[in-house]
mmCIF file of C-alpha atoms and ligand atoms in Angstrom:
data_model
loop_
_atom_site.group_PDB
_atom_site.id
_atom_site.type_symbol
_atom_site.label_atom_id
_atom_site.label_comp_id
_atom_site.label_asym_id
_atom_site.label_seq_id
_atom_site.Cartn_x
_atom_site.Cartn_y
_atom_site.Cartn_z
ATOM 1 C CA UNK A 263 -65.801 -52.429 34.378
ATOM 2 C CA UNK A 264 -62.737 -53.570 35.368
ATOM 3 C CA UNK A 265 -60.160 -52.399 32.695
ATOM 4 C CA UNK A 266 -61.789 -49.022 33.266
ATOM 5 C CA UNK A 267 -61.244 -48.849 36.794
ATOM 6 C CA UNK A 268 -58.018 -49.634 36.348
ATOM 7 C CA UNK A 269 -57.617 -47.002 33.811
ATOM 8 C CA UNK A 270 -58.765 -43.976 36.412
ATOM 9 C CA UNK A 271 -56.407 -45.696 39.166
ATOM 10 C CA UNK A 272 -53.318 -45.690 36.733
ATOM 11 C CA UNK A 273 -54.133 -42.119 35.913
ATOM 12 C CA UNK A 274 -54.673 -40.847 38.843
ATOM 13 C CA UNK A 275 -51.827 -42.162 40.424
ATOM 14 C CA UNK A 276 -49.594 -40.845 37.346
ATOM 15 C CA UNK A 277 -51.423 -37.506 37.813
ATOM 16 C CA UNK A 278 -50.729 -37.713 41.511
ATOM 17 C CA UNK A 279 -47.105 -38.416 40.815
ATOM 18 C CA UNK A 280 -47.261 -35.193 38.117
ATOM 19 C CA UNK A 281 -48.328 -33.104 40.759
ATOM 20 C CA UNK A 282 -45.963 -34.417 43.284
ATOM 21 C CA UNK A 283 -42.753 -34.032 40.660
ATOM 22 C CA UNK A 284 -44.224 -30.547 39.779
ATOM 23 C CA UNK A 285 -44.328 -29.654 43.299
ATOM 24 C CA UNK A 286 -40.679 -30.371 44.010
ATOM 25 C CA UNK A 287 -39.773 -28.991 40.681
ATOM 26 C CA UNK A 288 -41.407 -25.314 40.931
ATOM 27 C CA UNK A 289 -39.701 -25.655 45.049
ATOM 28 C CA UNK A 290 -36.313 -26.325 43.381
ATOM 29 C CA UNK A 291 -36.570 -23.915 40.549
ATOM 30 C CA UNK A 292 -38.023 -21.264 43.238
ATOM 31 C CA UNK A 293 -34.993 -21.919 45.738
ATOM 32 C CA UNK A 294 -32.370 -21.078 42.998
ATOM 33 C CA UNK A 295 -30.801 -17.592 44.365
ATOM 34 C CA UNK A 296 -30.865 -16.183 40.645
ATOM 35 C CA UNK A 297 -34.389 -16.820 40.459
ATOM 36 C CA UNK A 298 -35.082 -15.991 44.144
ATOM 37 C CA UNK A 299 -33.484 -12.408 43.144
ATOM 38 C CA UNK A 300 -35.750 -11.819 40.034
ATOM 39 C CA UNK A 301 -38.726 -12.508 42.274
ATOM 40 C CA UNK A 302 -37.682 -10.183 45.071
ATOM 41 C CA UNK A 303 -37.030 -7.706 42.701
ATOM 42 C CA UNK A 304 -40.652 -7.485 41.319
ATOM 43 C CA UNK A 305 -43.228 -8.309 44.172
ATOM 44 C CA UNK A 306 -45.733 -7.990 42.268
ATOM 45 C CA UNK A 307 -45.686 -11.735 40.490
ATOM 46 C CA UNK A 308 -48.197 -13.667 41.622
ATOM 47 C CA UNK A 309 -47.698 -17.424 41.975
ATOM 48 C CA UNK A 310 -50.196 -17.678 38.836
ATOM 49 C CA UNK A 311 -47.905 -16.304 36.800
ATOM 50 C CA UNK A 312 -45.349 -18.166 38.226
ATOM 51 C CA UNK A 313 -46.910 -21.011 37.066
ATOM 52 C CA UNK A 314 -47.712 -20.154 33.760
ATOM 53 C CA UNK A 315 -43.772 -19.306 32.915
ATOM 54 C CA UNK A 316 -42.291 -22.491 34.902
ATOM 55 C CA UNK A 317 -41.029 -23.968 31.830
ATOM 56 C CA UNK A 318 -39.038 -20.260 31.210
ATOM 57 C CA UNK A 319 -38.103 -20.064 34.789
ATOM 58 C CA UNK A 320 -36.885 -24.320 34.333
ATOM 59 C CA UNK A 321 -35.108 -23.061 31.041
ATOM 60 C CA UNK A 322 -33.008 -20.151 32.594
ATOM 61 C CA UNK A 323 -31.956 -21.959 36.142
ATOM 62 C CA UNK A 324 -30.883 -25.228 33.591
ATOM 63 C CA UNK A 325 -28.872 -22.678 31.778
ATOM 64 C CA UNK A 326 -24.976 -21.052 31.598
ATOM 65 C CA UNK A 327 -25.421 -17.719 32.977
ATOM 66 C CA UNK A 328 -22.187 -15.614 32.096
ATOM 67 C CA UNK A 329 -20.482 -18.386 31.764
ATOM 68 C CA UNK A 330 -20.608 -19.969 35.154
ATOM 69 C CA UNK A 331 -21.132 -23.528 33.959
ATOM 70 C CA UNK A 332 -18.341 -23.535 30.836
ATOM 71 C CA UNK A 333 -15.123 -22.616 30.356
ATOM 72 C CA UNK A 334 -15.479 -21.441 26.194
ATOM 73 C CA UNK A 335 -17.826 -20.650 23.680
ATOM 74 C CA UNK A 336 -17.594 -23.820 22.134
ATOM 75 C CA UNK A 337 -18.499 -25.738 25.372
ATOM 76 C CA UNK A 338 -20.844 -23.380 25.869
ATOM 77 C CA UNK A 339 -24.109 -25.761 26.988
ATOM 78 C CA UNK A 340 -26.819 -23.275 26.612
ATOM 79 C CA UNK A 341 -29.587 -22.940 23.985
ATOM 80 C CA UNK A 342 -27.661 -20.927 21.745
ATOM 81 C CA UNK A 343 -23.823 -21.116 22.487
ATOM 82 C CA UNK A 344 -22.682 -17.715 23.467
ATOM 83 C CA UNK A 345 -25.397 -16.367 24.626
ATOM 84 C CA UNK A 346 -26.525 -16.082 28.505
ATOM 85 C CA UNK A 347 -30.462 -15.731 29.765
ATOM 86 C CA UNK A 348 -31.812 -13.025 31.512
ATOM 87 C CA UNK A 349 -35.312 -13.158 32.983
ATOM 88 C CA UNK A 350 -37.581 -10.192 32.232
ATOM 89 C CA UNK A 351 -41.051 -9.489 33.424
ATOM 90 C CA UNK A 352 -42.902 -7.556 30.966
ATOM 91 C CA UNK A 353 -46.685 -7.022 30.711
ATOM 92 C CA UNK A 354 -47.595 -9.081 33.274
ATOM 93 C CA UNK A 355 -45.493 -12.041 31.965
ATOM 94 C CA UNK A 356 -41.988 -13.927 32.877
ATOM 95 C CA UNK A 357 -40.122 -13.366 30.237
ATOM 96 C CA UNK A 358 -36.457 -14.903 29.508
ATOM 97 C CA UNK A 359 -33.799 -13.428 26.752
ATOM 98 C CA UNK A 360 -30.331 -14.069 25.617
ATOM 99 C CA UNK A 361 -27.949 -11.531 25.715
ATOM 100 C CA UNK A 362 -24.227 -12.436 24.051
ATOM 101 C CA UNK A 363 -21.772 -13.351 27.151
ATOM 102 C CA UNK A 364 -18.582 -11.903 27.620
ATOM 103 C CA UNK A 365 -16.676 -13.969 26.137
ATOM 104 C CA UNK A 366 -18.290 -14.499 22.853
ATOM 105 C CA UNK A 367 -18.037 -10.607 22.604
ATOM 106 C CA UNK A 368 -14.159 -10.743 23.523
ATOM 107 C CA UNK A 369 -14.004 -13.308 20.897
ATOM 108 C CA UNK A 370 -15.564 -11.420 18.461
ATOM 109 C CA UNK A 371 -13.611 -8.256 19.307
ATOM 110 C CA UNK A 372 -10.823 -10.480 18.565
ATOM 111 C CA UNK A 373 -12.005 -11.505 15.423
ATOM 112 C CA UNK A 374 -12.634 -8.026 13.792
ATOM 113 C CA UNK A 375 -8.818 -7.545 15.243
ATOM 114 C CA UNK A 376 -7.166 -10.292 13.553
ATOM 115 C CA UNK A 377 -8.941 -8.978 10.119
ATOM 116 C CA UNK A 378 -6.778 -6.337 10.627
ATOM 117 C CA UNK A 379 -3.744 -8.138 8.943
ATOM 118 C CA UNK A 380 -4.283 -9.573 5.675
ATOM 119 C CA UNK A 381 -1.480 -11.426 4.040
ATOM 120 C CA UNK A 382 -0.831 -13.105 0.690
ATOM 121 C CA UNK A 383 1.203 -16.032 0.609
ATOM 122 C CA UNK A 384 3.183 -15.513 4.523
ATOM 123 C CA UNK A 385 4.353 -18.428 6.488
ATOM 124 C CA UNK A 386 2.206 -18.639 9.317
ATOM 125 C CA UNK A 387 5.000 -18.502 11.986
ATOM 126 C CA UNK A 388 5.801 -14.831 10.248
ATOM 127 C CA UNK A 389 2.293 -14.090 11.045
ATOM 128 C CA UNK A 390 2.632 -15.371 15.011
ATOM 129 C CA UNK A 391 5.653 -12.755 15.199
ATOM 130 C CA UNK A 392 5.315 -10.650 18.025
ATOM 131 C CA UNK A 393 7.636 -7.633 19.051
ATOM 132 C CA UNK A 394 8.508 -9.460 22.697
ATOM 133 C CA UNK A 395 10.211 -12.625 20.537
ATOM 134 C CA UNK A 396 12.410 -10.302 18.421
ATOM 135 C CA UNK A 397 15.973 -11.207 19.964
ATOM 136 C CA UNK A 398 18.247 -7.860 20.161
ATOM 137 C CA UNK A 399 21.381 -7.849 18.681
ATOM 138 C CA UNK A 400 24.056 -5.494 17.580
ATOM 139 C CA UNK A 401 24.079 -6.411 14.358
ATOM 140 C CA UNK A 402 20.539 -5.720 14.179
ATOM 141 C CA UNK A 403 20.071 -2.211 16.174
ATOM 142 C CA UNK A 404 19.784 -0.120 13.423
ATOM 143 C CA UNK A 405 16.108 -2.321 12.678
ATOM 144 C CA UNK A 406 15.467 -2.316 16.234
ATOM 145 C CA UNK A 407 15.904 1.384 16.498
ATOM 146 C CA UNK A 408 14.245 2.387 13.381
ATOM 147 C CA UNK A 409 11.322 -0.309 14.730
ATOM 148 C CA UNK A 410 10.448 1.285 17.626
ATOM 149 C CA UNK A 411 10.463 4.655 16.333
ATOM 150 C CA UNK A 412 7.957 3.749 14.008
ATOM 151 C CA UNK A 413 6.008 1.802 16.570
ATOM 152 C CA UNK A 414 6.324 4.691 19.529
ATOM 153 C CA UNK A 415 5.359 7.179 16.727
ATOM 154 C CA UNK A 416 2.137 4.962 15.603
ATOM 155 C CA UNK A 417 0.733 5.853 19.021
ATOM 156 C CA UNK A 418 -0.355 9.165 18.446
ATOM 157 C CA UNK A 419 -0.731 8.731 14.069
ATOM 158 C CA UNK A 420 0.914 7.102 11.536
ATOM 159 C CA UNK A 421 4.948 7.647 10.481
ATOM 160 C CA UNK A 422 4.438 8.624 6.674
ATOM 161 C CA UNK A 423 7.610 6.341 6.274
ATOM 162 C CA UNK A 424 7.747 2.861 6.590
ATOM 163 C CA UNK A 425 11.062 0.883 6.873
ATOM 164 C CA UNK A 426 13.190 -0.514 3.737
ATOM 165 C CA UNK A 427 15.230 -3.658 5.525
ATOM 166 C CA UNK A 428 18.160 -4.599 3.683
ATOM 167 C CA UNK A 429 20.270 -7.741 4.266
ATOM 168 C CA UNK A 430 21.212 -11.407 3.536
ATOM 169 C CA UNK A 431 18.785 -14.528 3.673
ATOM 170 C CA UNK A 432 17.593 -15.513 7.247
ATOM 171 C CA UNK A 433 18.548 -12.343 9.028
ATOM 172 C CA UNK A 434 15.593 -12.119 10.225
ATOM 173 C CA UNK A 435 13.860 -9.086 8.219
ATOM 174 C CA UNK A 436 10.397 -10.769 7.166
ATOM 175 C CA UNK A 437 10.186 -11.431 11.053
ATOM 176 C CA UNK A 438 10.383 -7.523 11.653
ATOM 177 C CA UNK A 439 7.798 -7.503 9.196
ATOM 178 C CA UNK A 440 5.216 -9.432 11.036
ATOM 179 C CA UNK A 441 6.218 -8.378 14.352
ATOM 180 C CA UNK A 442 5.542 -4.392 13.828
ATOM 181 C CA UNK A 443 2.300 -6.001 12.106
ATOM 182 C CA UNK A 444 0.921 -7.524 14.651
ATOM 183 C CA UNK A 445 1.553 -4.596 17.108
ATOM 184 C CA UNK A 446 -0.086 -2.316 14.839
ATOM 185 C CA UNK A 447 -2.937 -4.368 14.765
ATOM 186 C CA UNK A 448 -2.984 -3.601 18.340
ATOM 187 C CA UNK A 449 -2.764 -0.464 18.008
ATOM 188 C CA UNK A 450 -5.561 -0.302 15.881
ATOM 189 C CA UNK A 451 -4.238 -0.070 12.026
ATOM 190 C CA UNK A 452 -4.309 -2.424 9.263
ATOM 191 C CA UNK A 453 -1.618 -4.170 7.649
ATOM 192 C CA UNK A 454 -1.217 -5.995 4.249
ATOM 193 C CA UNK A 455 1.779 -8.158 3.874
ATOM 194 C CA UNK A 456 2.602 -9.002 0.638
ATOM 195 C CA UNK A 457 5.124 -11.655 -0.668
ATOM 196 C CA UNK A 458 6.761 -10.054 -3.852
ATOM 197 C CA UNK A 459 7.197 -12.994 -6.093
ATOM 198 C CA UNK A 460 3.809 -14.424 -5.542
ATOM 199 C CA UNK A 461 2.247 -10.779 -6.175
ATOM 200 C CA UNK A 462 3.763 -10.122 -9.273
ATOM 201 C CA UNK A 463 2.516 -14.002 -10.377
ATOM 202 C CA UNK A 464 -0.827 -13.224 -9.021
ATOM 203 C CA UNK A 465 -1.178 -9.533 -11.241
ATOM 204 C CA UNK A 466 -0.529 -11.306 -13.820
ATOM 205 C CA UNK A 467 -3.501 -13.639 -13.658
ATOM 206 C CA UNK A 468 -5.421 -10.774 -12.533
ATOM 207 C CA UNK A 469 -5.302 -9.274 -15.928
ATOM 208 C CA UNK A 470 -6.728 -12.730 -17.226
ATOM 209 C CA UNK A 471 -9.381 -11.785 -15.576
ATOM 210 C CA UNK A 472 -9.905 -8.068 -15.831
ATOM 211 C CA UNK A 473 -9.300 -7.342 -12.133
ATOM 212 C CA UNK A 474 -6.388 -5.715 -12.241
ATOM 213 C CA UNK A 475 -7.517 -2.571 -10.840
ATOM 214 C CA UNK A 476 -9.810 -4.401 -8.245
ATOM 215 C CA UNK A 477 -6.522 -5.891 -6.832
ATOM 216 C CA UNK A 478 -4.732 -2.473 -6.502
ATOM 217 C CA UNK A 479 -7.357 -1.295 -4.274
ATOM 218 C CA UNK A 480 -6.813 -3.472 -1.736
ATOM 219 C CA UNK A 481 -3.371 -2.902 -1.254
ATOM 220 C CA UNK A 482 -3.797 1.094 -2.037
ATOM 221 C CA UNK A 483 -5.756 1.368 1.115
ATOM 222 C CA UNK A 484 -4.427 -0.616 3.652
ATOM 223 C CA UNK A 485 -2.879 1.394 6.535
ATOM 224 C CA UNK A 486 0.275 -0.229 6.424
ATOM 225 C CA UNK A 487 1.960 -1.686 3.279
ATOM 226 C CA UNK A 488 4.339 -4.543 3.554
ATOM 227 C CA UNK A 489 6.018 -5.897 0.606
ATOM 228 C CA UNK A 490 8.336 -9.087 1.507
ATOM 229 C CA UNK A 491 11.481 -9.561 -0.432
ATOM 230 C CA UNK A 492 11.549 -7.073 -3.523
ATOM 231 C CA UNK A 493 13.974 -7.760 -6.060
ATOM 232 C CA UNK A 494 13.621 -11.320 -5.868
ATOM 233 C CA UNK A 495 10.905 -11.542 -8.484
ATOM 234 C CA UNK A 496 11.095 -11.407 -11.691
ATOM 235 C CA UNK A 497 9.216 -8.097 -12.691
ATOM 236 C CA UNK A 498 8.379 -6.960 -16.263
ATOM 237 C CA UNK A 499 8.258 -2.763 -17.070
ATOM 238 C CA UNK A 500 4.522 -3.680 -16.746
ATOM 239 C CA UNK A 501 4.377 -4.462 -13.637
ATOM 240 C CA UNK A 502 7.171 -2.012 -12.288
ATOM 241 C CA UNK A 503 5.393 0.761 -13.779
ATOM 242 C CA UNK A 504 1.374 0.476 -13.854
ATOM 243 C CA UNK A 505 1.689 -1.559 -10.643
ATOM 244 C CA UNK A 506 4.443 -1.070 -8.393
ATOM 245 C CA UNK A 507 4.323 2.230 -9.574
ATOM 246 C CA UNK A 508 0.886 3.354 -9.176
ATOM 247 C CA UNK A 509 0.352 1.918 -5.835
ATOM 248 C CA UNK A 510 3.608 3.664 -4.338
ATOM 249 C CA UNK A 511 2.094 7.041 -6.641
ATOM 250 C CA UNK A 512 -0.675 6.165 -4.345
ATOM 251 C CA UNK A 513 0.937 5.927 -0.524
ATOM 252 C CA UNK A 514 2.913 8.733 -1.187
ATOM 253 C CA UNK A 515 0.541 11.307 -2.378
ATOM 254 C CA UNK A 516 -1.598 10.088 0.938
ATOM 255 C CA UNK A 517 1.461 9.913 3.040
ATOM 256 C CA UNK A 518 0.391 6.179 3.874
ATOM 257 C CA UNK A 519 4.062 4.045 4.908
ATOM 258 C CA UNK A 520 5.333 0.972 3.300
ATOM 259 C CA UNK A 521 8.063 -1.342 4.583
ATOM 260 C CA UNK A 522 10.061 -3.651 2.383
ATOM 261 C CA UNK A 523 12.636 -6.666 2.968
ATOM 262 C CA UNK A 524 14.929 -7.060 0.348
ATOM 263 C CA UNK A 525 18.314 -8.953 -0.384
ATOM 264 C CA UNK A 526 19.353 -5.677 -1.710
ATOM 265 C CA UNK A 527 20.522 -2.080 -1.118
ATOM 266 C CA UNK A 528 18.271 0.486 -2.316
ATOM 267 C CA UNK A 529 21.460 1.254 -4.690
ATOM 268 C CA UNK A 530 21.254 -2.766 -5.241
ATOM 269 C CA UNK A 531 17.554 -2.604 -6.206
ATOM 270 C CA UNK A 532 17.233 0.403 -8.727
ATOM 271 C CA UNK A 533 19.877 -1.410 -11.183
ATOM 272 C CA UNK A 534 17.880 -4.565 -10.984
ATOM 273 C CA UNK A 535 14.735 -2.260 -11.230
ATOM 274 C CA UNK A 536 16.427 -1.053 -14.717
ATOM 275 C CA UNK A 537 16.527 -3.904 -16.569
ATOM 276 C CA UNK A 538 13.232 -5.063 -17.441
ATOM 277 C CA UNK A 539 12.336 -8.750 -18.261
ATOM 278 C CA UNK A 540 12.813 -7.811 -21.963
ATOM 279 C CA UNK A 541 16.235 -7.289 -21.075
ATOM 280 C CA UNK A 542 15.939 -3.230 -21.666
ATOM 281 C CA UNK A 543 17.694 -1.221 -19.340
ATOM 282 C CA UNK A 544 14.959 1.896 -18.288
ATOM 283 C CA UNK A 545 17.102 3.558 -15.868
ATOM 284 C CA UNK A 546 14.408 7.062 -15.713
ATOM 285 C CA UNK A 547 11.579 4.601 -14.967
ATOM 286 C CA UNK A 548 13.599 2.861 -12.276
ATOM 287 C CA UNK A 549 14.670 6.029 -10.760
ATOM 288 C CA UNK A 550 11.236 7.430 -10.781
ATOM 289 C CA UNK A 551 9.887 4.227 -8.405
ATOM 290 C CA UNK A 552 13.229 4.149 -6.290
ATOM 291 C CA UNK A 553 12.471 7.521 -5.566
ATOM 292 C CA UNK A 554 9.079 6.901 -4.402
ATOM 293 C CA UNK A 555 10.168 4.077 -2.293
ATOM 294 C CA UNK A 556 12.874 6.370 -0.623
ATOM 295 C CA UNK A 557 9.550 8.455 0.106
ATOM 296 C CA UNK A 558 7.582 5.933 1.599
ATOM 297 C CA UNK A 559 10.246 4.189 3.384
ATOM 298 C CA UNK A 560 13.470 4.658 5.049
ATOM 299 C CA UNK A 561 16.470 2.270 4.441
ATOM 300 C CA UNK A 562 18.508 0.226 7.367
ATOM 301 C CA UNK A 563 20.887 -2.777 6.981
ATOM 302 C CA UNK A 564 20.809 -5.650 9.170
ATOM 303 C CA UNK A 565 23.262 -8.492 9.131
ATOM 304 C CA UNK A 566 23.798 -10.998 11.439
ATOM 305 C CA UNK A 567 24.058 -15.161 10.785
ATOM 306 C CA UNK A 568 21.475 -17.222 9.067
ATOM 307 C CA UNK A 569 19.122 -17.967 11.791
ATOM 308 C CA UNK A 570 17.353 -20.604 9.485
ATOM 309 C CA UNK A 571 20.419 -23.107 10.106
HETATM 310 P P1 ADP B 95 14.818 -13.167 6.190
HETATM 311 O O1 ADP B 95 13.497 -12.591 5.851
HETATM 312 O O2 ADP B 95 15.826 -12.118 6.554
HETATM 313 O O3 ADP B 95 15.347 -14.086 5.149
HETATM 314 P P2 ADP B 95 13.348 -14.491 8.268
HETATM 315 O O4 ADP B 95 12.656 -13.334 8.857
HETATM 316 O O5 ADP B 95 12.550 -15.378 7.393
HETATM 317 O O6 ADP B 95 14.659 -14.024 7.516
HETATM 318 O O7 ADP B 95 13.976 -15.307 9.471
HETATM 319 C C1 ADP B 95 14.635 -16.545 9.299
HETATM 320 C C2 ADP B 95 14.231 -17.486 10.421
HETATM 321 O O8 ADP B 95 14.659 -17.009 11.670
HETATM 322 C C3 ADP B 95 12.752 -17.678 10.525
HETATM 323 O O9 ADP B 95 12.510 -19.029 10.792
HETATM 324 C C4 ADP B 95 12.342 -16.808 11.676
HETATM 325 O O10 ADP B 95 11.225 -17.335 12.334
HETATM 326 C C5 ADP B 95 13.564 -16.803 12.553
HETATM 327 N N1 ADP B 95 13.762 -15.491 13.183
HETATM 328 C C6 ADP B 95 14.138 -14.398 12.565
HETATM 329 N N2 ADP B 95 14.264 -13.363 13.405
HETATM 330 C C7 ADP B 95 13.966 -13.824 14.597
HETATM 331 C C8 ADP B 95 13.906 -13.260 15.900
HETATM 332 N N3 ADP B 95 14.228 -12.004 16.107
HETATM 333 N N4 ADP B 95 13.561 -14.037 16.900
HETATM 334 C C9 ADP B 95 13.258 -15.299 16.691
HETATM 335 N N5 ADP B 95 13.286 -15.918 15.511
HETATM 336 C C10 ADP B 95 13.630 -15.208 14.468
HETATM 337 MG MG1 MG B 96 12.353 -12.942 4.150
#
C-alpha cells in the first residue's frame, strides 16, 4: 500500500503546485496592459476561453511586439524574426498572428532599392559614392554643373542625355559616376554601371556561350547607362559595331541617357574608335557610334590633381 500512497501524495502535491504556478501564470499573463487591452476590447471572452488560449495569450506577452524588446531584425527574439503578434478573436476563439514589423518592411524597402544599381566589376567605394561627399572645385564645375542639371531634371523625368566626362586618371570622374547613381536610385530609377574593359572581356565569353543577345538586354533597359572608362579597352569592329553600337542604336531611339568616363575627348575617342584591333582604320563606322554617343550624352572636361596619391 505504501508505494501507492505515496504515489497519490507526490501527485497531488505536483498537481497542487500545477495549479498554483497556473494560477500566478494566467494572473501575470492577464495583468500585461497589451493583453488587458485585447480583453477590454471584446467583453464578450469568457474566462473559458481564456483558458483554452493561455498558451497563445503566454506566446504573444513572451513576444517582441513592434520591436519593443530588440533593436534589429537580426536580434529580433520572436518566433519568426521580423515579424510582431497580434491577438485576434475570431469565432469564439483567441487567436494570435504575425504581421511583418516595421523594420523588416523598411529593410526590405531598402532591399528592392539597392537592386536598383547593378554594376559589373565597380570598386565598392565607387558604389558608396554619394552626391554630399563630392568635394567642389573649380576645376571641376563644369561636372558639377552639368551633374545637377541632370539630377534637378530627373525629378520630374529623365534628361534624354547623360554626361560624357573627360579627363586624366584620378580626377575623380568614376566617382561622379556612382554618386548621380546612387541619387537616382533615390529617386526611383535604375542604374547599370559598367566597367569598359571588363565588358568587352565578358561579350566575348558571352558568345562562347550563345548569350550574347541575353547580355544586351540587360544593359538596353536599364534606366540609366553608365559605361566607366571607354577607350581604355581594347575593342574589336565586332564589338564596336554589333555591341556598342546596337545598345547606343537602342538608348537613343528610346531617348534613354548614358554617361561615360573616359581618358579621352570625344575628338580623342572617335580616332581610337577607327582603328579596329585588326589594325583597320573604319573611320564611317566610328563616326556613326560617336555620333550616337554625342546623342545620348553630353561632353564636359574635368581636370584637377590625381586624388589617388
Ligand atoms: P577617375 O575615374 O577620374 O580616374 P576616380 O573617380 O576613380 O578617378 O577617383 C580617384 C580617387 O579619388 C578614388 O579613390 C575616389 O574615391 C577619390 N575621389 C574622387 N572624387 C572624389 C570626391 N569628389 N570626393 C572624394 N573622393 C573622391
Ligand atoms: Mg575611373
Amino acid at each position: 500500500m505504501r508505494p501507492i500512497q505515496s504515489t497519490l501524495k507526490k501527485w497531488l502535491n505536483e498537481n497542487e503546485n500545477f495549479q498554483q504556478r497556473y494560477e500566478t501564470m494566467k494572473k501575470e499573463i492577464l495583468a500585461d496592459k497589451s493583453v488587458d487591452n485585447f480583453l477590454s476590447n471584446y467583453p464578450e471572452i469568457t474566462d473559458e476561453a481564456i483558458d483554452k488560449r493561455l498558451n497563445k495569450l503566454y506566446e504573444y506577452v513572451s513576444q517582441s511586439k513592434q520591436c519593443d524588446k530588440c533593436n534589429c531584425v537580426d536580434d529580433c527574439i520572436n518566433v519568426v524574426k521580423g515579424y510582431s503578434p497580434i491577438l485576434q478573436w475570431v469565432d469564439g476563439e483567441i487567436h494570435i498572428a504575425y504581421e511583418k514589423c516595421h523594420r523588416l518592411l523598411n529593410e526590405e524597402k531598402n532591399a528592392l532599392k539597392e537592386n536598383l544599381v547593378k554594376s559589373l566589376y565597380m570598386p565598392k567605394e565607387i558604389l558608396q559614392a554619394t552626391i554630399s561627399d563630392l568635394h567642389y572645385d573649380s576645376h571641376r564645375k563644369h561636372a558639377f554643373f552639368e551633374t545637377n542639371k541632370f539630377l534637378d531634371e530627373a525629378k520630374q523625368t529623365l534628361p534624354q542625355k547623360g554626361v560624357f566626362f573627360s579627363g586624366p586618371f584620378g580626377v575623380g570622374k568614376t566617382y561622379f559616376l556612382g554618386a548621380i547613381a546612387n541619387r537616382l536610385q533615390q529617386l526611383g530609377f535604375s542604374s547599370t554601371l559598367i566597367y569598359m574593359p571588363e565588358f568587352v572581356h565578358q561579350m566575348r565569353e558571352a558568345i562562347k556561350h550563345n548569350r550574347v543577345q541575353e547580355r544586351l538586354d540587360e544593359f538596353k533597359y536599364a534606366d540609366v547607362l553608365m559605361f566607366d572608362d571607354i577607350g581604355a579597352e581594347t575593342m574589336s569592329a565586332w564589338f564596336r559595331d554589333e555591341i556598342l553600337g546596337s545598345i547606343l542604336q537602342y538608348r537613343m531611339m528610346e531617348q534613354l541617357p548614358v554617361f561615360f568616363t573616359s581618358n579621352y575627348t570625344m575628338d580623342q575617342l572617335e580616332k581610337i574608335l577607327s582603328s579596329s584591333t585588326k589594325g583597320e582604320i573604319e573611320e564611317v563606322k566610328a563616326g556613326r557610334i560617336m555620333e550616337r554617343i554625342k546623342q545620348v550624352s553630353k561632353e564636359v572636361t574635368l581636370s584637377g590633381h590625381n586624388r589617388r596619391n
